[in-house]
XYZ file of C-alpha atoms in Angstrom:
290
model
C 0.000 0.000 0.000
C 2.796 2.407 1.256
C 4.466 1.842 -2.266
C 1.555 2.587 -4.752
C 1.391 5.286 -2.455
C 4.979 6.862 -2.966
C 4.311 5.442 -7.077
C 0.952 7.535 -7.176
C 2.952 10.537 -5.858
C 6.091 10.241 -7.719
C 3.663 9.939 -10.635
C 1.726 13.084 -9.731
C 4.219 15.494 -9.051
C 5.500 14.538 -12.598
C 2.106 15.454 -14.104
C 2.117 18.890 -12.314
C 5.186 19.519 -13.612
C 4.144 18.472 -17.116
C 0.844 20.582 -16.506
C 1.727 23.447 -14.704
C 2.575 25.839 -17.973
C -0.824 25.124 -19.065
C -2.390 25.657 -15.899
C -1.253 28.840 -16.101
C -1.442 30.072 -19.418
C -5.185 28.273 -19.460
C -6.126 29.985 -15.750
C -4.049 33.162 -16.112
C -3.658 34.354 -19.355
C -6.942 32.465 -20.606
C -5.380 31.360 -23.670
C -5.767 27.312 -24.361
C -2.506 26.025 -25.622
C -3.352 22.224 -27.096
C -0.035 22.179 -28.094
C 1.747 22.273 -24.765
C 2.501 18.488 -24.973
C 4.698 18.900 -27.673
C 6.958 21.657 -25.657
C 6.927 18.397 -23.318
C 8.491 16.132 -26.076
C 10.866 18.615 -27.431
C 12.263 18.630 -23.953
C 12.484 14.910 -23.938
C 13.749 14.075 -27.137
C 16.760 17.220 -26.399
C 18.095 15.101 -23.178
C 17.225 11.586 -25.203
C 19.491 12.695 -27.944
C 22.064 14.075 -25.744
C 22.585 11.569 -23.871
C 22.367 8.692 -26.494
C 24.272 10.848 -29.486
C 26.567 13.156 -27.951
C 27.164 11.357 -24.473
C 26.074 13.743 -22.060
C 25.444 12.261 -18.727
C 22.147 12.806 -17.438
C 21.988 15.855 -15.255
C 23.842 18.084 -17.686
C 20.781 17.009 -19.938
C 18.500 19.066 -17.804
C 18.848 22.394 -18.235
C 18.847 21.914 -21.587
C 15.699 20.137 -21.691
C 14.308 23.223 -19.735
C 16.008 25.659 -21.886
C 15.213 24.405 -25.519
C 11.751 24.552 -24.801
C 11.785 27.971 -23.116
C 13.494 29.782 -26.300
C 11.010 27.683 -28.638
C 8.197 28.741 -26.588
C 9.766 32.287 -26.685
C 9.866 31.937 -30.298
C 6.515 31.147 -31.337
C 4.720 32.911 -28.678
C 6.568 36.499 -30.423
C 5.364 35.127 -33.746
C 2.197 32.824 -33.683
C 0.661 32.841 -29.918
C -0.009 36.469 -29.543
C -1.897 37.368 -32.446
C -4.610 35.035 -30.973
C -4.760 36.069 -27.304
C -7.565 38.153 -28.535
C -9.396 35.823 -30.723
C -12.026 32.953 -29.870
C -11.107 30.224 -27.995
C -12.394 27.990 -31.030
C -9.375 29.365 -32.645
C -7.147 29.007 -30.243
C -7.905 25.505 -30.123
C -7.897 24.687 -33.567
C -4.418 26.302 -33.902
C -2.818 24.897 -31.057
C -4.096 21.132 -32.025
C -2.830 21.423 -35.711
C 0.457 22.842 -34.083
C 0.850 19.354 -31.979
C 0.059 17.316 -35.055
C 2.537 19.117 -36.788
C 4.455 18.661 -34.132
C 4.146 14.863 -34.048
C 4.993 14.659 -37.613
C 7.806 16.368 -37.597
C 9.412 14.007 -35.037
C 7.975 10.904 -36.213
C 9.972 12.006 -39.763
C 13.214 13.294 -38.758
C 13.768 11.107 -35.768
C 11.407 7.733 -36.141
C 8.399 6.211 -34.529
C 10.547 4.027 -32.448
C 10.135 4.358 -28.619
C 13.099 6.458 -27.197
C 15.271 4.139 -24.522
C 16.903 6.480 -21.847
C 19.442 4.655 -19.868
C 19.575 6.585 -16.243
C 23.059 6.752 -14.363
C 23.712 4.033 -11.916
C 22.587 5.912 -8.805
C 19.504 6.384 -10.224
C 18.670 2.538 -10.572
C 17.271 0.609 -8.168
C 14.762 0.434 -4.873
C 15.031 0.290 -1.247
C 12.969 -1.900 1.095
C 11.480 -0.203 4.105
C 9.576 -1.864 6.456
C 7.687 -5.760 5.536
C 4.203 -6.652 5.221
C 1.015 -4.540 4.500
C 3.312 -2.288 6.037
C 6.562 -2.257 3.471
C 7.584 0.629 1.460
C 9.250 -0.151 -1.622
C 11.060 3.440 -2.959
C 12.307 3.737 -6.555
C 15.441 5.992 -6.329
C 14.156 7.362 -9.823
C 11.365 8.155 -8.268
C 12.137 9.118 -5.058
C 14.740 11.560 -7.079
C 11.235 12.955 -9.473
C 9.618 13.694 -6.129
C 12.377 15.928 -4.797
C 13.147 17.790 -7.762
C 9.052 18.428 -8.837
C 8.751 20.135 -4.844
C 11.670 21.865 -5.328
C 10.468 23.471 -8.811
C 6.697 23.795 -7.033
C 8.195 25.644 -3.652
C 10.172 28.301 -6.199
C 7.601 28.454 -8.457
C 5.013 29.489 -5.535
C 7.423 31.875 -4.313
C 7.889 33.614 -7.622
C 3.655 33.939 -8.140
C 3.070 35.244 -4.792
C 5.919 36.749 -3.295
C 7.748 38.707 -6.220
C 8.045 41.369 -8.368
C 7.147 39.631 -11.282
C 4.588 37.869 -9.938
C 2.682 40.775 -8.672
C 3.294 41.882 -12.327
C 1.745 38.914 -14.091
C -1.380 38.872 -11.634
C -1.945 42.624 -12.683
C -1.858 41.570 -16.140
C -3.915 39.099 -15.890
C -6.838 41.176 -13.685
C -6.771 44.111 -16.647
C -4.488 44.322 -19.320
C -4.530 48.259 -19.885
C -4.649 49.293 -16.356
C -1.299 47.396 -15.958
C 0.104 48.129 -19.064
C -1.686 52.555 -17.654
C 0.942 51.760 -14.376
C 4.173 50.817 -16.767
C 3.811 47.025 -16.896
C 5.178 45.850 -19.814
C 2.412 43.650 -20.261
C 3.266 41.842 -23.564
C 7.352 40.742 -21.635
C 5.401 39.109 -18.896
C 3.500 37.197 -20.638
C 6.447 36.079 -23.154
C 8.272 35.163 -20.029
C 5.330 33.594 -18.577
C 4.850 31.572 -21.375
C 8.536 30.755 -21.922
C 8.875 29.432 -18.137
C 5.723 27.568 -18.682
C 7.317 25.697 -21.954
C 10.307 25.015 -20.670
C 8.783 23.245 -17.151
C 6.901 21.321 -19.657
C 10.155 20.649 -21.137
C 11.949 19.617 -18.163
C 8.842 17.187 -16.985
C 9.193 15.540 -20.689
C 12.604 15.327 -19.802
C 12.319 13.681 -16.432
C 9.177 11.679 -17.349
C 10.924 10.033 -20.119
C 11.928 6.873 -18.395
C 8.528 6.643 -16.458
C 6.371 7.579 -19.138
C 7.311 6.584 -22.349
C 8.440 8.857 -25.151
C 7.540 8.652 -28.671
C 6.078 10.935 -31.329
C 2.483 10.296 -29.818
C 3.874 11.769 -26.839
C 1.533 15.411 -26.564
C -1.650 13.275 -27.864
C -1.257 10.558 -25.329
C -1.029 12.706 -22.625
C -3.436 15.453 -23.544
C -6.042 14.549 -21.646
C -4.410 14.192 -18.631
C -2.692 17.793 -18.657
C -6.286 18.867 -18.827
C -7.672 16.977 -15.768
C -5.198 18.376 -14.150
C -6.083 22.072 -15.056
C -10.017 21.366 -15.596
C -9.930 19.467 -11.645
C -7.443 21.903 -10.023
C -8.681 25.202 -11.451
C -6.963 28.285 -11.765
C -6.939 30.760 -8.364
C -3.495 29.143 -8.208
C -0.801 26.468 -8.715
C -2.256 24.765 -5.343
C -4.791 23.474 -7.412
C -3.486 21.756 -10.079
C -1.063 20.727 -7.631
C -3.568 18.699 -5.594
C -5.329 17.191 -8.677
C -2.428 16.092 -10.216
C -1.315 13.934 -6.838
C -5.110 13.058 -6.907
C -4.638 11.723 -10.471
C -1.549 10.310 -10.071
C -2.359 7.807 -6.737
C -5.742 7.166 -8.297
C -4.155 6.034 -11.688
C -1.445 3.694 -10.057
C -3.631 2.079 -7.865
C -6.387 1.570 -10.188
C -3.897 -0.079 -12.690
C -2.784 -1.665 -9.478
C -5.934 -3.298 -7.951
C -8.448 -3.339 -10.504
C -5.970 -3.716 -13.970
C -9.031 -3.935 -16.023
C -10.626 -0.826 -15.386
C -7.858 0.884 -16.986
C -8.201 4.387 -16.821
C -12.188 4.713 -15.632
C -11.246 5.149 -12.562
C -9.384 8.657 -13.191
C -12.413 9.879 -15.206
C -14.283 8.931 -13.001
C -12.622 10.808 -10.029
C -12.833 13.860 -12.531
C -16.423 13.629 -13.267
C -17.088 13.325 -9.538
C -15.113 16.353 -8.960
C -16.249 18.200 -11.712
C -19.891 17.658 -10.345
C -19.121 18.811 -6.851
C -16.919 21.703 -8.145
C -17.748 22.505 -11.659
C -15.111 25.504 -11.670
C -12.417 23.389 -10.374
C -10.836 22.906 -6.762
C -9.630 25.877 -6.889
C -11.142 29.602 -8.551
C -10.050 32.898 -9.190
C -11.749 35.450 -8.380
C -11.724 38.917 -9.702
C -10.075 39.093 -13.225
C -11.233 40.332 -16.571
Protein backbone atom coordinates (compact mmCIF):
# COMPACT_ATOMS: atom_id res chain seq x y z
CA UNK A 1 0.00 0.00 0.00
CA UNK A 2 2.80 2.41 1.26
CA UNK A 3 4.47 1.84 -2.27
CA UNK A 4 1.56 2.59 -4.75
CA UNK A 5 1.39 5.29 -2.46
CA UNK A 6 4.98 6.86 -2.97
CA UNK A 7 4.31 5.44 -7.08
CA UNK A 8 0.95 7.54 -7.18
CA UNK A 9 2.95 10.54 -5.86
CA UNK A 10 6.09 10.24 -7.72
CA UNK A 11 3.66 9.94 -10.64
CA UNK A 12 1.73 13.08 -9.73
CA UNK A 13 4.22 15.49 -9.05
CA UNK A 14 5.50 14.54 -12.60
CA UNK A 15 2.11 15.45 -14.10
CA UNK A 16 2.12 18.89 -12.31
CA UNK A 17 5.19 19.52 -13.61
CA UNK A 18 4.14 18.47 -17.12
CA UNK A 19 0.84 20.58 -16.51
CA UNK A 20 1.73 23.45 -14.70
CA UNK A 21 2.57 25.84 -17.97
CA UNK A 22 -0.82 25.12 -19.06
CA UNK A 23 -2.39 25.66 -15.90
CA UNK A 24 -1.25 28.84 -16.10
CA UNK A 25 -1.44 30.07 -19.42
CA UNK A 26 -5.18 28.27 -19.46
CA UNK A 27 -6.13 29.99 -15.75
CA UNK A 28 -4.05 33.16 -16.11
CA UNK A 29 -3.66 34.35 -19.35
CA UNK A 30 -6.94 32.47 -20.61
CA UNK A 31 -5.38 31.36 -23.67
CA UNK A 32 -5.77 27.31 -24.36
CA UNK A 33 -2.51 26.02 -25.62
CA UNK A 34 -3.35 22.22 -27.10
CA UNK A 35 -0.03 22.18 -28.09
CA UNK A 36 1.75 22.27 -24.77
CA UNK A 37 2.50 18.49 -24.97
CA UNK A 38 4.70 18.90 -27.67
CA UNK A 39 6.96 21.66 -25.66
CA UNK A 40 6.93 18.40 -23.32
CA UNK A 41 8.49 16.13 -26.08
CA UNK A 42 10.87 18.62 -27.43
CA UNK A 43 12.26 18.63 -23.95
CA UNK A 44 12.48 14.91 -23.94
CA UNK A 45 13.75 14.08 -27.14
CA UNK A 46 16.76 17.22 -26.40
CA UNK A 47 18.09 15.10 -23.18
CA UNK A 48 17.23 11.59 -25.20
CA UNK A 49 19.49 12.69 -27.94
CA UNK A 50 22.06 14.08 -25.74
CA UNK A 51 22.58 11.57 -23.87
CA UNK A 52 22.37 8.69 -26.49
CA UNK A 53 24.27 10.85 -29.49
CA UNK A 54 26.57 13.16 -27.95
CA UNK A 55 27.16 11.36 -24.47
CA UNK A 56 26.07 13.74 -22.06
CA UNK A 57 25.44 12.26 -18.73
CA UNK A 58 22.15 12.81 -17.44
CA UNK A 59 21.99 15.85 -15.26
CA UNK A 60 23.84 18.08 -17.69
CA UNK A 61 20.78 17.01 -19.94
CA UNK A 62 18.50 19.07 -17.80
CA UNK A 63 18.85 22.39 -18.24
CA UNK A 64 18.85 21.91 -21.59
CA UNK A 65 15.70 20.14 -21.69
CA UNK A 66 14.31 23.22 -19.73
CA UNK A 67 16.01 25.66 -21.89
CA UNK A 68 15.21 24.40 -25.52
CA UNK A 69 11.75 24.55 -24.80
CA UNK A 70 11.78 27.97 -23.12
CA UNK A 71 13.49 29.78 -26.30
CA UNK A 72 11.01 27.68 -28.64
CA UNK A 73 8.20 28.74 -26.59
CA UNK A 74 9.77 32.29 -26.68
CA UNK A 75 9.87 31.94 -30.30
CA UNK A 76 6.52 31.15 -31.34
CA UNK A 77 4.72 32.91 -28.68
CA UNK A 78 6.57 36.50 -30.42
CA UNK A 79 5.36 35.13 -33.75
CA UNK A 80 2.20 32.82 -33.68
CA UNK A 81 0.66 32.84 -29.92
CA UNK A 82 -0.01 36.47 -29.54
CA UNK A 83 -1.90 37.37 -32.45
CA UNK A 84 -4.61 35.03 -30.97
CA UNK A 85 -4.76 36.07 -27.30
CA UNK A 86 -7.56 38.15 -28.53
CA UNK A 87 -9.40 35.82 -30.72
CA UNK A 88 -12.03 32.95 -29.87
CA UNK A 89 -11.11 30.22 -27.99
CA UNK A 90 -12.39 27.99 -31.03
CA UNK A 91 -9.38 29.36 -32.64
CA UNK A 92 -7.15 29.01 -30.24
CA UNK A 93 -7.90 25.50 -30.12
CA UNK A 94 -7.90 24.69 -33.57
CA UNK A 95 -4.42 26.30 -33.90
CA UNK A 96 -2.82 24.90 -31.06
CA UNK A 97 -4.10 21.13 -32.02
CA UNK A 98 -2.83 21.42 -35.71
CA UNK A 99 0.46 22.84 -34.08
CA UNK A 100 0.85 19.35 -31.98
CA UNK A 101 0.06 17.32 -35.06
CA UNK A 102 2.54 19.12 -36.79
CA UNK A 103 4.45 18.66 -34.13
CA UNK A 104 4.15 14.86 -34.05
CA UNK A 105 4.99 14.66 -37.61
CA UNK A 106 7.81 16.37 -37.60
CA UNK A 107 9.41 14.01 -35.04
CA UNK A 108 7.98 10.90 -36.21
CA UNK A 109 9.97 12.01 -39.76
CA UNK A 110 13.21 13.29 -38.76
CA UNK A 111 13.77 11.11 -35.77
CA UNK A 112 11.41 7.73 -36.14
CA UNK A 113 8.40 6.21 -34.53
CA UNK A 114 10.55 4.03 -32.45
CA UNK A 115 10.13 4.36 -28.62
CA UNK A 116 13.10 6.46 -27.20
CA UNK A 117 15.27 4.14 -24.52
CA UNK A 118 16.90 6.48 -21.85
CA UNK A 119 19.44 4.65 -19.87
CA UNK A 120 19.57 6.59 -16.24
CA UNK A 121 23.06 6.75 -14.36
CA UNK A 122 23.71 4.03 -11.92
CA UNK A 123 22.59 5.91 -8.80
CA UNK A 124 19.50 6.38 -10.22
CA UNK A 125 18.67 2.54 -10.57
CA UNK A 126 17.27 0.61 -8.17
CA UNK A 127 14.76 0.43 -4.87
CA UNK A 128 15.03 0.29 -1.25
CA UNK A 129 12.97 -1.90 1.09
CA UNK A 130 11.48 -0.20 4.11
CA UNK A 131 9.58 -1.86 6.46
CA UNK A 132 7.69 -5.76 5.54
CA UNK A 133 4.20 -6.65 5.22
CA UNK A 134 1.02 -4.54 4.50
CA UNK A 135 3.31 -2.29 6.04
CA UNK A 136 6.56 -2.26 3.47
CA UNK A 137 7.58 0.63 1.46
CA UNK A 138 9.25 -0.15 -1.62
CA UNK A 139 11.06 3.44 -2.96
CA UNK A 140 12.31 3.74 -6.56
CA UNK A 141 15.44 5.99 -6.33
CA UNK A 142 14.16 7.36 -9.82
CA UNK A 143 11.36 8.15 -8.27
CA UNK A 144 12.14 9.12 -5.06
CA UNK A 145 14.74 11.56 -7.08
CA UNK A 146 11.23 12.96 -9.47
CA UNK A 147 9.62 13.69 -6.13
CA UNK A 148 12.38 15.93 -4.80
CA UNK A 149 13.15 17.79 -7.76
CA UNK A 150 9.05 18.43 -8.84
CA UNK A 151 8.75 20.14 -4.84
CA UNK A 152 11.67 21.86 -5.33
CA UNK A 153 10.47 23.47 -8.81
CA UNK A 154 6.70 23.80 -7.03
CA UNK A 155 8.19 25.64 -3.65
CA UNK A 156 10.17 28.30 -6.20
CA UNK A 157 7.60 28.45 -8.46
CA UNK A 158 5.01 29.49 -5.53
CA UNK A 159 7.42 31.87 -4.31
CA UNK A 160 7.89 33.61 -7.62
CA UNK A 161 3.66 33.94 -8.14
CA UNK A 162 3.07 35.24 -4.79
CA UNK A 163 5.92 36.75 -3.29
CA UNK A 164 7.75 38.71 -6.22
CA UNK A 165 8.04 41.37 -8.37
CA UNK A 166 7.15 39.63 -11.28
CA UNK A 167 4.59 37.87 -9.94
CA UNK A 168 2.68 40.78 -8.67
CA UNK A 169 3.29 41.88 -12.33
CA UNK A 170 1.75 38.91 -14.09
CA UNK A 171 -1.38 38.87 -11.63
CA UNK A 172 -1.95 42.62 -12.68
CA UNK A 173 -1.86 41.57 -16.14
CA UNK A 174 -3.92 39.10 -15.89
CA UNK A 175 -6.84 41.18 -13.68
CA UNK A 176 -6.77 44.11 -16.65
CA UNK A 177 -4.49 44.32 -19.32
CA UNK A 178 -4.53 48.26 -19.88
CA UNK A 179 -4.65 49.29 -16.36
CA UNK A 180 -1.30 47.40 -15.96
CA UNK A 181 0.10 48.13 -19.06
CA UNK A 182 -1.69 52.56 -17.65
CA UNK A 183 0.94 51.76 -14.38
CA UNK A 184 4.17 50.82 -16.77
CA UNK A 185 3.81 47.03 -16.90
CA UNK A 186 5.18 45.85 -19.81
CA UNK A 187 2.41 43.65 -20.26
CA UNK A 188 3.27 41.84 -23.56
CA UNK A 189 7.35 40.74 -21.63
CA UNK A 190 5.40 39.11 -18.90
CA UNK A 191 3.50 37.20 -20.64
CA UNK A 192 6.45 36.08 -23.15
CA UNK A 193 8.27 35.16 -20.03
CA UNK A 194 5.33 33.59 -18.58
CA UNK A 195 4.85 31.57 -21.38
CA UNK A 196 8.54 30.75 -21.92
CA UNK A 197 8.88 29.43 -18.14
CA UNK A 198 5.72 27.57 -18.68
CA UNK A 199 7.32 25.70 -21.95
CA UNK A 200 10.31 25.01 -20.67
CA UNK A 201 8.78 23.25 -17.15
CA UNK A 202 6.90 21.32 -19.66
CA UNK A 203 10.15 20.65 -21.14
CA UNK A 204 11.95 19.62 -18.16
CA UNK A 205 8.84 17.19 -16.98
CA UNK A 206 9.19 15.54 -20.69
CA UNK A 207 12.60 15.33 -19.80
CA UNK A 208 12.32 13.68 -16.43
CA UNK A 209 9.18 11.68 -17.35
CA UNK A 210 10.92 10.03 -20.12
CA UNK A 211 11.93 6.87 -18.39
CA UNK A 212 8.53 6.64 -16.46
CA UNK A 213 6.37 7.58 -19.14
CA UNK A 214 7.31 6.58 -22.35
CA UNK A 215 8.44 8.86 -25.15
CA UNK A 216 7.54 8.65 -28.67
CA UNK A 217 6.08 10.93 -31.33
CA UNK A 218 2.48 10.30 -29.82
CA UNK A 219 3.87 11.77 -26.84
CA UNK A 220 1.53 15.41 -26.56
CA UNK A 221 -1.65 13.27 -27.86
CA UNK A 222 -1.26 10.56 -25.33
CA UNK A 223 -1.03 12.71 -22.63
CA UNK A 224 -3.44 15.45 -23.54
CA UNK A 225 -6.04 14.55 -21.65
CA UNK A 226 -4.41 14.19 -18.63
CA UNK A 227 -2.69 17.79 -18.66
CA UNK A 228 -6.29 18.87 -18.83
CA UNK A 229 -7.67 16.98 -15.77
CA UNK A 230 -5.20 18.38 -14.15
CA UNK A 231 -6.08 22.07 -15.06
CA UNK A 232 -10.02 21.37 -15.60
CA UNK A 233 -9.93 19.47 -11.64
CA UNK A 234 -7.44 21.90 -10.02
CA UNK A 235 -8.68 25.20 -11.45
CA UNK A 236 -6.96 28.28 -11.77
CA UNK A 237 -6.94 30.76 -8.36
CA UNK A 238 -3.49 29.14 -8.21
CA UNK A 239 -0.80 26.47 -8.72
CA UNK A 240 -2.26 24.77 -5.34
CA UNK A 241 -4.79 23.47 -7.41
CA UNK A 242 -3.49 21.76 -10.08
CA UNK A 243 -1.06 20.73 -7.63
CA UNK A 244 -3.57 18.70 -5.59
CA UNK A 245 -5.33 17.19 -8.68
CA UNK A 246 -2.43 16.09 -10.22
CA UNK A 247 -1.31 13.93 -6.84
CA UNK A 248 -5.11 13.06 -6.91
CA UNK A 249 -4.64 11.72 -10.47
CA UNK A 250 -1.55 10.31 -10.07
CA UNK A 251 -2.36 7.81 -6.74
CA UNK A 252 -5.74 7.17 -8.30
CA UNK A 253 -4.16 6.03 -11.69
CA UNK A 254 -1.45 3.69 -10.06
CA UNK A 255 -3.63 2.08 -7.87
CA UNK A 256 -6.39 1.57 -10.19
CA UNK A 257 -3.90 -0.08 -12.69
CA UNK A 258 -2.78 -1.67 -9.48
CA UNK A 259 -5.93 -3.30 -7.95
CA UNK A 260 -8.45 -3.34 -10.50
CA UNK A 261 -5.97 -3.72 -13.97
CA UNK A 262 -9.03 -3.93 -16.02
CA UNK A 263 -10.63 -0.83 -15.39
CA UNK A 264 -7.86 0.88 -16.99
CA UNK A 265 -8.20 4.39 -16.82
CA UNK A 266 -12.19 4.71 -15.63
CA UNK A 267 -11.25 5.15 -12.56
CA UNK A 268 -9.38 8.66 -13.19
CA UNK A 269 -12.41 9.88 -15.21
CA UNK A 270 -14.28 8.93 -13.00
CA UNK A 271 -12.62 10.81 -10.03
CA UNK A 272 -12.83 13.86 -12.53
CA UNK A 273 -16.42 13.63 -13.27
CA UNK A 274 -17.09 13.32 -9.54
CA UNK A 275 -15.11 16.35 -8.96
CA UNK A 276 -16.25 18.20 -11.71
CA UNK A 277 -19.89 17.66 -10.35
CA UNK A 278 -19.12 18.81 -6.85
CA UNK A 279 -16.92 21.70 -8.15
CA UNK A 280 -17.75 22.50 -11.66
CA UNK A 281 -15.11 25.50 -11.67
CA UNK A 282 -12.42 23.39 -10.37
CA UNK A 283 -10.84 22.91 -6.76
CA UNK A 284 -9.63 25.88 -6.89
CA UNK A 285 -11.14 29.60 -8.55
CA UNK A 286 -10.05 32.90 -9.19
CA UNK A 287 -11.75 35.45 -8.38
CA UNK A 288 -11.72 38.92 -9.70
CA UNK A 289 -10.08 39.09 -13.22
CA UNK A 290 -11.23 40.33 -16.57
Amino acid sequence: MLTILFDGIAYGMLLFILAVGLAVTMGLMNFINLAHGAFAMVGGYTTVLLMQRAGWPFLACLPLAFLVPALLGAVLERTLYRPLYQRPHLDQVLFSIGLTFMAVAAVDYFIGSTQQIMQLPEWLKGRSEFGSGAFALGMGHYRLFIIVVCALLTLALQYVLSSTRFGSRLRASVDDQRVAAGLGINVNVVFLATFAVGSGLAGLGGALGAEVLGLDPQFPLKFMVYFLIVVAVGGTASITGPLLAALLLGVADVAGKYYIPKMGAFIVYSLMIAILIWRPQGLFVRKGAK
